[in-house]
PDB file of C-alpha atoms in Angstrom:
ATOM      1  CA  MET W   1      13.434  15.000   3.097  1.00 45.00           C
ATOM      2  CA  ALA W   2      11.413  13.658   6.003  1.00 46.00           C
ATOM      3  CA  THR W   3      12.276  14.711   9.508  1.00 48.00           C
ATOM      4  CA  GLY W   4      11.501  12.722  12.583  1.00 60.00           C
ATOM      5  CA  SER W   5       9.343   9.652  12.684  1.00 82.00           C
ATOM      6  CA  VAL W   6       6.616   8.827  10.175  1.00 90.00           C
ATOM      7  CA  SER W   7       3.463   7.302  11.687  1.00 94.00           C
ATOM      8  CA  LEU W   8       2.161   3.940  10.515  1.00 95.00           C
ATOM      9  CA  THR W   9      -0.974   5.561   9.105  1.00 97.00           C
ATOM     10  CA  LYS W  10       1.000   8.173   7.182  1.00 97.00           C
ATOM     11  CA  ALA W  11       3.458   5.582   5.794  1.00 96.00           C
ATOM     12  CA  MET W  12       0.605   3.358   4.614  1.00 97.00           C
ATOM     13  CA  TRP W  13      -1.309   6.311   3.113  1.00 98.00           C
ATOM     14  CA  ARG W  14       1.781   7.468   1.253  1.00 97.00           C
ATOM     15  CA  GLY W  15       2.259   3.926  -0.032  1.00 97.00           C
ATOM     16  CA  PHE W  16      -1.419   3.736  -1.027  1.00 98.00           C
ATOM     17  CA  LEU W  17      -0.885   6.872  -3.107  1.00 97.00           C
ATOM     18  CA  GLY W  18       2.201   5.287  -4.729  1.00 97.00           C
ATOM     19  CA  LYS W  19       4.628   7.629  -2.992  1.00 97.00           C
ATOM     20  CA  CYS W  20       7.725   6.927  -0.907  1.00 96.00           C
ATOM     21  CA  PRO W  21       6.698   6.111   2.686  1.00 96.00           C
ATOM     22  CA  ASN W  22       9.659   8.113   3.998  1.00 94.00           C
ATOM     23  CA  CYS W  23       9.349  11.467   2.225  1.00 94.00           C
ATOM     24  CA  GLY W  24       5.962  11.224   0.470  1.00 95.00           C
ATOM     25  CA  GLU W  25       7.476  12.826  -2.653  1.00 95.00           C
ATOM     26  CA  GLY W  26       9.255  10.160  -4.710  1.00 96.00           C
ATOM     27  CA  HIS W  27       7.532   7.425  -6.678  1.00 96.00           C
ATOM     28  CA  MET W  28       7.324   3.954  -5.141  1.00 96.00           C
ATOM     29  CA  PHE W  29       6.657   2.061  -8.362  1.00 96.00           C
ATOM     30  CA  GLY W  30       8.843   1.819 -11.439  1.00 94.00           C
ATOM     31  CA  ARG W  31       6.175  -0.148 -13.303  1.00 95.00           C
ATOM     32  CA  PHE W  32       2.628  -1.231 -12.471  1.00 95.00           C
ATOM     33  CA  LEU W  33       3.542  -3.611  -9.622  1.00 94.00           C
ATOM     34  CA  LYS W  34       7.349  -3.362  -9.618  1.00 96.00           C
ATOM     35  CA  VAL W  35       8.557  -1.463  -6.569  1.00 96.00           C
ATOM     36  CA  ALA W  36      11.501   0.830  -7.336  1.00 96.00           C
ATOM     37  CA  ASP W  37      14.826  -0.083  -5.759  1.00 95.00           C
ATOM     38  CA  SER W  38      14.988   3.301  -4.032  1.00 95.00           C
ATOM     39  CA  CYS W  39      13.080   6.557  -3.813  1.00 95.00           C
ATOM     40  CA  ASP W  40      13.970   8.954  -6.622  1.00 95.00           C
ATOM     41  CA  HIS W  41      13.576  11.907  -4.238  1.00 95.00           C
ATOM     42  CA  CYS W  42      15.122  10.987  -0.867  1.00 93.00           C
ATOM     43  CA  GLY W  43      17.058   7.823  -1.771  1.00 92.00           C
ATOM     44  CA  GLU W  44      15.286   5.584   0.779  1.00 92.00           C
ATOM     45  CA  GLU W  45      15.840   1.929  -0.143  1.00 92.00           C
ATOM     46  CA  LEU W  46      12.598   0.158  -1.026  1.00 94.00           C
ATOM     47  CA  PHE W  47      13.878  -3.057  -2.594  1.00 93.00           C
ATOM     48  CA  HIS W  48      13.598  -4.886   0.740  1.00 90.00           C
ATOM     49  CA  GLN W  49       9.817  -5.210   0.450  1.00 93.00           C
ATOM     50  CA  ARG W  50       8.258  -8.673   0.523  1.00 93.00           C
ATOM     51  CA  ALA W  51       4.593  -8.003  -0.212  1.00 92.00           C
ATOM     52  CA  ASP W  52       4.294 -11.252  -2.220  1.00 92.00           C
ATOM     53  CA  ASP W  53       0.634 -12.321  -2.649  1.00 95.00           C
ATOM     54  CA  PHE W  54      -0.814 -10.453   0.333  1.00 96.00           C
ATOM     55  CA  PRO W  55      -1.994  -7.387  -1.679  1.00 97.00           C
ATOM     56  CA  ALA W  56      -3.736  -9.629  -4.230  1.00 97.00           C
ATOM     57  CA  TYR W  57      -5.410 -11.560  -1.416  1.00 98.00           C
ATOM     58  CA  LEU W  58      -6.654  -8.340   0.204  1.00 98.00           C
ATOM     59  CA  VAL W  59      -7.958  -7.056  -3.125  1.00 98.00           C
ATOM     60  CA  MET W  60      -9.853 -10.322  -3.726  1.00 98.00           C
ATOM     61  CA  VAL W  61     -11.428 -10.091  -0.269  1.00 98.00           C
ATOM     62  CA  VAL W  62     -12.483  -6.445  -0.678  1.00 98.00           C
ATOM     63  CA  VAL W  63     -13.739  -6.733  -4.257  1.00 98.00           C
ATOM     64  CA  GLY W  64     -15.492 -10.010  -3.477  1.00 98.00           C
ATOM     65  CA  HIS W  65     -17.267  -8.460  -0.498  1.00 98.00           C
ATOM     66  CA  LEU W  66     -18.452  -5.574  -2.667  1.00 97.00           C
ATOM     67  CA  VAL W  67     -19.321  -7.343  -5.924  1.00 98.00           C
ATOM     68  CA  VAL W  68     -20.962 -10.551  -4.665  1.00 97.00           C
ATOM     69  CA  PRO W  69     -23.678  -8.799  -2.600  1.00 98.00           C
ATOM     70  CA  ALA W  70     -24.344  -6.472  -5.539  1.00 97.00           C
ATOM     71  CA  ILE W  71     -24.714  -9.455  -7.886  1.00 97.00           C
ATOM     72  CA  LEU W  72     -27.082 -11.149  -5.466  1.00 97.00           C
ATOM     73  CA  ALA W  73     -29.131  -7.979  -4.976  1.00 97.00           C
ATOM     74  CA  VAL W  74     -29.515  -7.452  -8.728  1.00 97.00           C
ATOM     75  CA  GLU W  75     -30.384 -11.127  -9.246  1.00 97.00           C
ATOM     76  CA  THR W  76     -32.982 -11.058  -6.491  1.00 97.00           C
ATOM     77  CA  ALA W  77     -34.579  -7.780  -7.546  1.00 98.00           C
ATOM     78  CA  TYR W  78     -34.507  -8.057 -11.351  1.00 97.00           C
ATOM     79  CA  ALA W  79     -33.443 -11.603 -12.369  1.00 96.00           C
ATOM     80  CA  PRO W  80     -31.644 -10.490 -15.554  1.00 97.00           C
ATOM     81  CA  ALA W  81     -30.309 -12.980 -18.081  1.00 97.00           C
ATOM     82  CA  VAL W  82     -27.055 -14.716 -17.266  1.00 96.00           C
ATOM     83  CA  TRP W  83     -25.285 -13.147 -20.258  1.00 98.00           C
ATOM     84  CA  LEU W  84     -26.226  -9.690 -18.991  1.00 97.00           C
ATOM     85  CA  GLN W  85     -24.962 -10.466 -15.492  1.00 96.00           C
ATOM     86  CA  LEU W  86     -21.657 -11.689 -16.954  1.00 97.00           C
ATOM     87  CA  ALA W  87     -21.393  -8.697 -19.300  1.00 98.00           C
ATOM     88  CA  VAL W  88     -21.762  -6.307 -16.365  1.00 97.00           C
ATOM     89  CA  TRP W  89     -20.070  -7.979 -13.418  1.00 98.00           C
ATOM     90  CA  LEU W  90     -16.966  -9.470 -15.049  1.00 98.00           C
ATOM     91  CA  PRO W  91     -15.674  -6.064 -16.237  1.00 98.00           C
ATOM     92  CA  VAL W  92     -16.657  -4.439 -12.921  1.00 98.00           C
ATOM     93  CA  THR W  93     -14.706  -7.100 -11.025  1.00 98.00           C
ATOM     94  CA  LEU W  94     -11.680  -6.824 -13.324  1.00 98.00           C
ATOM     95  CA  ILE W  95     -11.547  -3.023 -13.258  1.00 98.00           C
ATOM     96  CA  ALA W  96     -12.028  -2.853  -9.474  1.00 98.00           C
ATOM     97  CA  SER W  97      -9.320  -5.470  -8.919  1.00 98.00           C
ATOM     98  CA  LEU W  98      -6.808  -3.739 -11.178  1.00 98.00           C
ATOM     99  CA  ALA W  99      -7.615  -0.327  -9.705  1.00 98.00           C
ATOM    100  CA  LEU W 100      -6.985  -1.520  -6.137  1.00 98.00           C
ATOM    101  CA  LEU W 101      -3.971  -3.773  -6.694  1.00 98.00           C
ATOM    102  CA  GLN W 102      -1.197  -1.159  -6.908  1.00 98.00           C
ATOM    103  CA  PRO W 103      -2.522   1.046  -4.059  1.00 98.00           C
ATOM    104  CA  THR W 104      -2.915  -2.012  -1.840  1.00 98.00           C
ATOM    105  CA  LYS W 105       0.628  -3.168  -2.590  1.00 97.00           C
ATOM    106  CA  GLY W 106       1.889   0.342  -1.851  1.00 97.00           C
ATOM    107  CA  ALA W 107       0.110   0.354   1.507  1.00 97.00           C
ATOM    108  CA  ILE W 108       1.609  -3.040   2.401  1.00 97.00           C
ATOM    109  CA  VAL W 109       5.106  -1.814   1.472  1.00 97.00           C
ATOM    110  CA  GLY W 110       4.488   1.290   3.612  1.00 96.00           C
ATOM    111  CA  LEU W 111       3.452  -0.962   6.499  1.00 96.00           C
ATOM    112  CA  GLN W 112       6.585  -3.096   6.133  1.00 96.00           C
ATOM    113  CA  TRP W 113       8.779  -0.007   5.873  1.00 95.00           C
ATOM    114  CA  GLN W 114       7.354   1.692   8.964  1.00 94.00           C
ATOM    115  CA  LEU W 115       7.446  -1.450  11.116  1.00 94.00           C
ATOM    116  CA  GLY W 116      10.963  -2.335   9.981  1.00 92.00           C
ATOM    117  CA  MET W 117       9.947  -5.721   8.595  1.00 92.00           C
ATOM    118  CA  HIS W 118      12.254  -7.915   6.494  1.00 81.00           C
ATOM    119  CA  GLY W 119      15.208  -5.860   5.198  1.00 85.00           C
ATOM    120  CA  PHE W 120      13.813  -2.555   6.454  1.00 91.00           C
ATOM    121  CA  GLU W 121      15.143  -3.113  10.028  1.00 90.00           C
ATOM    122  CA  ALA W 122      18.369  -1.158   9.496  1.00 86.00           C
ATOM    123  CA  GLY W 123      16.501   1.827   8.075  1.00 84.00           C
ATOM    124  CA  LYS W 124      14.030   1.800  10.961  1.00 86.00           C
ATOM    125  CA  LEU W 125      16.840   1.688  13.518  1.00 87.00           C
ATOM    126  CA  ARG W 126      18.543   4.581  11.707  1.00 84.00           C
ATOM    127  CA  ARG W 127      15.288   6.602  11.651  1.00 81.00           C
ATOM    128  CA  ASP W 128      14.575   5.873  15.311  1.00 80.00           C
ATOM    129  CA  ALA W 129      18.126   6.830  16.290  1.00 82.00           C
ATOM    130  CA  GLY W 130      17.793  10.078  14.321  1.00 74.00           C
ATOM    131  CA  ALA W 131      14.466  10.871  16.003  1.00 63.00           C
ATOM    132  CA  LEU W 132      16.037  10.149  19.410  1.00 58.00           C
ATOM    133  CA  VAL W 133      18.911  12.529  18.638  1.00 55.00           C
ATOM    134  CA  LEU W 134      16.428  15.228  17.556  1.00 49.00           C
ATOM    135  CA  VAL W 135      14.472  14.820  20.819  1.00 51.00           C
ATOM    136  CA  LYS W 136      17.632  14.979  22.912  1.00 52.00           C
ATOM    137  CA  ALA W 137      18.868  18.036  21.005  1.00 53.00           C
ATOM    138  CA  ASN W 138      15.604  19.906  21.633  1.00 58.00           C
ATOM    139  CA  THR W 139      15.388  19.224  25.384  1.00 58.00           C
ATOM    140  CA  PRO W 140      16.687  22.036  27.653  1.00 63.00           C
ATOM    141  CA  HIS W 141      19.779  21.179  29.662  1.00 59.00           C
ATOM    142  CA  ALA W 142      19.721  21.481  33.410  1.00 51.00           C
ATOM    143  CA  ALA W 143      22.143  24.099  34.729  1.00 48.00           C
TER     144      ALA W 143
END
């Protein structure tokens, strides 16, 4: 179980790895892109997420910025046949897109969870209140 506050970077990294942004142990996804209703380790509710099309958009931007310059460089340097370009770059684009889609969605869900977006507000308030109690409990009392 997680104690204290989880940083934005850590929550997004845990999501990128497909783990619960709260504890980093449980699995975020029940299927390829279906976020589990709750963490199977700590019970944190994850069904509030509203990633929608944003992960797909980010993946298209990243893959496009990597693949298009490579295509242009190969075309300029070697001028291979069109069929060869298609045979190479279509699978590269597909594999890269599929490989990045779930991690990107996980990172977006981690971002939403940590910032308390959409239905995650109550959980964030609960976490912040718990962190505040921990800080108050650890401060020395004046005599």
